[in-house]
Amino acid sequence: MEGYGLFLVLLVSALLLGFLSVLFALVWVFHYREGLSWDGGSAEFNWHPVLIITGFIFIQGIAIIVYRLPWTWKCSKLLIKFIHAGLNTIAMILAIVSLVAVFDFHNAKNIPNMYSLHSWIGLTAVIFYTLQLVLGFAVFLLPFAPVSLRASLMPIHIYSGLLIFATVIATALMGFTEKLIFALKTPAPAYSTSPPEAIFVNTLGLLVVIFGALILWMATRPHWKRPPEQNSKIQQPNGGTPEGTEEESTMTDCSNTDKSDVEFNSEAAARKRNLKLDEGESTYSSSC
Amino acid sequence: MEGYGLFLVLLVSALLLGFLSVLFALVWVFHYREGLSWDGGSAEFNWHPVLIITGFIFIQGIAIIVYRLPWTWKCSKLLIKFIHAGLNTIAMILAIVSLVAVFDFHNAKNIPNMYSLHSWIGLTAVIFYTLQLVLGFAVFLLPFAPVSLRASLMPIHIYSGLLIFATVIATALMGFTEKLIFALKTPAPAYSTSPPEAIFVNTLGLLVVIFGALILWMATRPHWKRPPEQNSKIQQPNGGTPEGTEEESTMTDCSNTDKSDVEFNSEAAARKRNLKLDEGESTYSSSC
């Protein structure tokens, strides 16, 4: 893998930032706020930032780059697809539970639902995320969609995924802003006086933005793409695919050492193709 | 150009959404707020959303996709570079003036500066945008940087540009949230009661997000890239470049019809190369 060292540095940085963000969310609700419970009060609301940061930001971010981890390139593509879909499903469930916590808290306190821009964009993101997951499952995991459909939908799937991820982070930033303004007012020191909680949550906002920036960088470098499988079944003349996707018929898990040489050669060839693409990009870039 | 019709539809939609966003910002400050002036009061603050939406969102968005407009592909690349840099310079100036308006307003009203997450991320975005502009000018417009440096910095330039653009939109959403919470409270109807101004500005937030999504889609489709120039000077064996970038020596403006055939042929060849890249991507995608 070209630039393996840099990839590792960025991956470790992203993981640290992700863990740190979750830790910051927990410190925020336990040290500065009312902790966590499910009683219709503020401690129920607090599940909202904790679950969004854990699931909808950290886990979603990892789900996005799981194909890019070079040590998974010897594994079956189907297995990685299941991990990608599984992580996104966990993220979706946590996001939905976090929404229930907010609606429950609002209803208990007679606060209207869905009035803020944060709620408009946040709910839209959850709906699109669910649609993306269902569509991704139907097209890329189930064995019925023809290769031509998969190929034409893949750029949209990738773009939508990254756009939703960025939108979720933007929504979280609006959420931090709302919560700090509402929570930090008389008799508490106002947000505008920069009490420790304000500095702490602003810092959490920065952590989340940098985490998102790292994930987006890793996810969009062409030379860090998972190399395509070398399997003649991919190129079906009628654009159709038999039951079972192309890879699972030849590679089913990561533990089969007998096939490692073949796979290594496939990867080497695939990397070579990827590099050719990159060179094309460089040629283009050099005229800019 | 492949998918020219779709490109036009998206471009017209983006322009309409951009104009509508600026119009919404003006209606917001003139109909719902205190209008515009430079007196240290709320009407001075109002320059902030108007200039950010006009310059830092709409003009920046157009600057991002200016290379993608197919009718400019016959123009000198240098001319388009100047337009790209010029639009970004206008956007930067408007953003800085809009910051001055806020600082001025805060100072006149004894409101602390730089306490909110909005201000932290917003100022960071303006600083990075200025750095990006200076670096872009030095590397891609001045004739001193070697081709190899341009080629290696171009992916970073593109990524930073898109990341800053997305961050600016996220910051604007935080700004709408802040302003609505602060402005809509007793004796005015609270934000949570969804008065017309709240619905109006929430809608403005959605417009800006959709505008950003369209720009990011247009800017990241490989088959809508400006074709690279067919000029042997591009491939300098020592990686250096003579004074003047490679294109301006042969193409200096859009009006030279004598060269149109040559340019058309160059474009056709370049498009063909781009398509080969796309096919590579499709092959990759089809294995997903």
Coordinates of C-alpha atoms in Angstrom, one line a residue, chain A residues 67-68 77 81 111-112 114-118 120-121 124 140 147 150-151 154-156 158-159 163 166-167 170-171 173-174 176-178 180-182 191-194 198-199 201-203 205-206 209 212-214 216-217 220-221 225-229 234-235 245-247 273-274 276-278 280-288, chain B residues 67-68 77 81 111-112 114-118 120-121 124 140 147 150-151 154-156 158-159 163 166-167 170-171 173-174 176-178 180-182 191-194 198-199 201-203 205-206 209 212-214 216-217 220-221 225-229 234-235 245-247 273-274 276-278 280-288:
Chain A
Y67 CA -12.8 -1.0 3.3
R68 CA -9.6 1.0 3.4
K77 CA -15.2 -8.6 0.4
K81 CA -19.5 -5.6 3.5
I111 CA -41.1 21.5 25.1
P112 CA -42.2 21.5 21.5
M114 CA -39.0 19.7 15.8
Y115 CA -38.9 23.5 15.9
S116 CA -35.2 24.1 15.5
L117 CA -32.9 23.9 12.4
H118 CA -30.9 21.3 14.4
W120 CA -35.0 19.7 10.9
I121 CA -31.6 18.8 9.5
T124 CA -33.5 14.5 7.7
F140 CA -24.8 -4.3 -2.6
V147 CA -23.4 -5.6 -11.7
R150 CA -24.2 -1.7 -8.6
A151 CA -21.6 0.1 -10.7
M154 CA -21.8 3.1 -6.2
P155 CA -20.7 6.7 -6.8
I156 CA -24.1 7.9 -5.4
I158 CA -20.3 6.9 -1.7
Y159 CA -21.3 10.5 -2.1
L163 CA -22.5 13.9 2.7
A166 CA -20.6 15.6 7.2
T167 CA -24.2 16.7 7.7
A170 CA -22.7 19.9 11.2
T171 CA -25.9 19.0 13.1
L173 CA -22.2 21.4 16.1
M174 CA -25.7 23.0 16.1
F176 CA -23.7 21.8 21.1
T177 CA -24.5 25.4 20.4
E178 CA -28.2 25.0 21.4
L180 CA -24.7 25.5 25.7
I181 CA -27.0 28.5 25.2
F182 CA -30.0 26.9 26.9
Y191 CA -22.1 30.9 27.6
S192 CA -20.8 34.3 26.7
T193 CA -18.7 34.4 29.9
S194 CA -16.8 31.3 28.8
A198 CA -18.3 26.2 27.5
I199 CA -14.6 25.8 26.7
V201 CA -17.8 21.6 24.9
N202 CA -16.4 24.0 22.3
T203 CA -13.2 21.8 22.4
G205 CA -16.8 20.4 18.8
L206 CA -13.3 20.9 17.4
V209 CA -14.6 18.4 13.2
G212 CA -14.6 14.1 10.4
A213 CA -11.8 15.8 8.4
L214 CA -9.5 12.8 8.9
L216 CA -13.1 12.2 4.8
W217 CA -9.4 12.5 3.8
T220 CA -11.3 10.0 -0.6
R221 CA -7.7 9.1 -1.4
K225 CA -9.0 2.2 -2.1
R226 CA -9.4 -1.5 -1.5
P227 CA -8.1 -3.1 -4.7
P228 CA -10.8 -4.7 -6.8
E229 CA -11.1 -8.5 -6.8
I234 CA -17.1 -9.6 -12.3
Q235 CA -17.2 -8.9 -16.0
T245 CA -21.8 -11.8 -5.3
E246 CA -18.7 -12.3 -7.3
E247 CA -16.3 -12.5 -4.4
R273 CA -4.3 -0.5 -11.8
N274 CA -5.1 1.9 -9.0
K276 CA -2.4 3.9 -13.1
L277 CA -5.5 5.8 -12.1
D278 CA -3.6 7.9 -9.7
G280 CA -3.8 9.8 -14.6
E281 CA -4.9 12.1 -11.9
S282 CA -1.4 13.4 -11.4
T283 CA -1.1 14.1 -15.1
Y284 CA -4.3 16.0 -14.9
S285 CA -3.2 17.8 -11.8
S286 CA 0.1 18.8 -13.3
S287 CA -1.7 20.9 -15.9
C288 CA -3.5 22.9 -13.2
Chain B
Y67 CA -13.3 24.9 -13.8
R68 CA -16.2 22.5 -14.4
K77 CA -6.5 27.8 -18.2
K81 CA -7.4 30.3 -12.7
I111 CA -20.7 41.4 24.3
P112 CA -17.6 39.2 24.6
M114 CA -14.9 34.6 20.4
Y115 CA -16.7 32.7 23.2
S116 CA -18.9 30.5 21.0
L117 CA -18.2 27.3 19.0
H118 CA -19.6 29.2 16.0
W120 CA -14.1 29.3 17.1
I121 CA -14.8 27.3 14.0
T124 CA -10.5 29.0 11.9
F140 CA -0.7 27.5 -9.0
V147 CA 5.1 20.9 -12.0
R150 CA 1.8 21.5 -8.2
A151 CA 0.9 17.9 -8.9
M154 CA -3.3 19.7 -6.0
P155 CA -5.1 16.9 -4.2
I156 CA -4.5 18.7 -0.9
I158 CA -8.9 20.4 -3.7
Y159 CA -9.6 18.6 -0.4
L163 CA -13.5 20.9 3.5
A166 CA -18.4 22.4 4.0
T167 CA -17.1 23.8 7.3
A170 CA -21.8 24.1 9.1
T171 CA -20.7 27.3 10.8
L173 CA -26.0 26.7 10.5
M174 CA -24.6 27.3 14.0
F176 CA -28.6 30.7 12.3
T177 CA -29.2 28.7 15.5
E178 CA -27.5 31.2 17.7
L180 CA -32.7 32.6 16.3
I181 CA -32.3 31.7 20.0
F182 CA -30.9 35.1 21.0
Y191 CA -37.9 30.1 18.8
S192 CA -39.6 27.0 20.3
T193 CA -43.0 28.4 19.3
S194 CA -42.0 28.4 15.6
A198 CA -38.0 30.8 12.8
I199 CA -39.6 28.8 9.9
V201 CA -34.5 31.1 8.7
N202 CA -34.7 27.3 9.2
T203 CA -35.7 27.1 5.5
G205 CA -30.6 26.8 6.5
L206 CA -32.0 24.0 4.3
V209 CA -27.3 22.8 2.8
G212 CA -23.6 23.0 -0.7
A213 CA -24.6 19.4 -1.6
L214 CA -25.0 20.3 -5.3
L216 CA -19.9 19.2 -3.8
W217 CA -21.5 16.7 -6.2
T220 CA -16.3 15.6 -7.3
R221 CA -17.6 13.9 -10.5
K225 CA -13.3 17.5 -14.7
R226 CA -11.8 20.2 -17.0
P227 CA -9.8 18.1 -19.5
P228 CA -6.0 18.5 -19.1
E229 CA -4.3 20.6 -21.7
I234 CA 3.5 19.9 -19.4
Q235 CA 5.8 16.9 -19.2
T245 CA 2.5 28.2 -16.9
E246 CA 2.2 25.6 -19.6
E247 CA -1.1 26.7 -21.0
R273 CA -8.5 9.9 -21.0
N274 CA -10.9 11.0 -18.4
K276 CA -10.7 5.8 -19.2
L277 CA -10.3 6.9 -15.6
D278 CA -14.0 6.7 -15.1
G280 CA -11.4 2.2 -14.1
E281 CA -13.6 3.6 -11.3
S282 CA -16.6 1.7 -12.7
T283 CA -14.6 -1.5 -12.8
Y284 CA -13.6 -1.0 -9.2
S285 CA -17.2 -0.1 -8.3
S286 CA -18.6 -3.2 -9.9
S287 CA -16.6 -5.4 -7.6
C288 CA -18.2 -3.7 -4.6

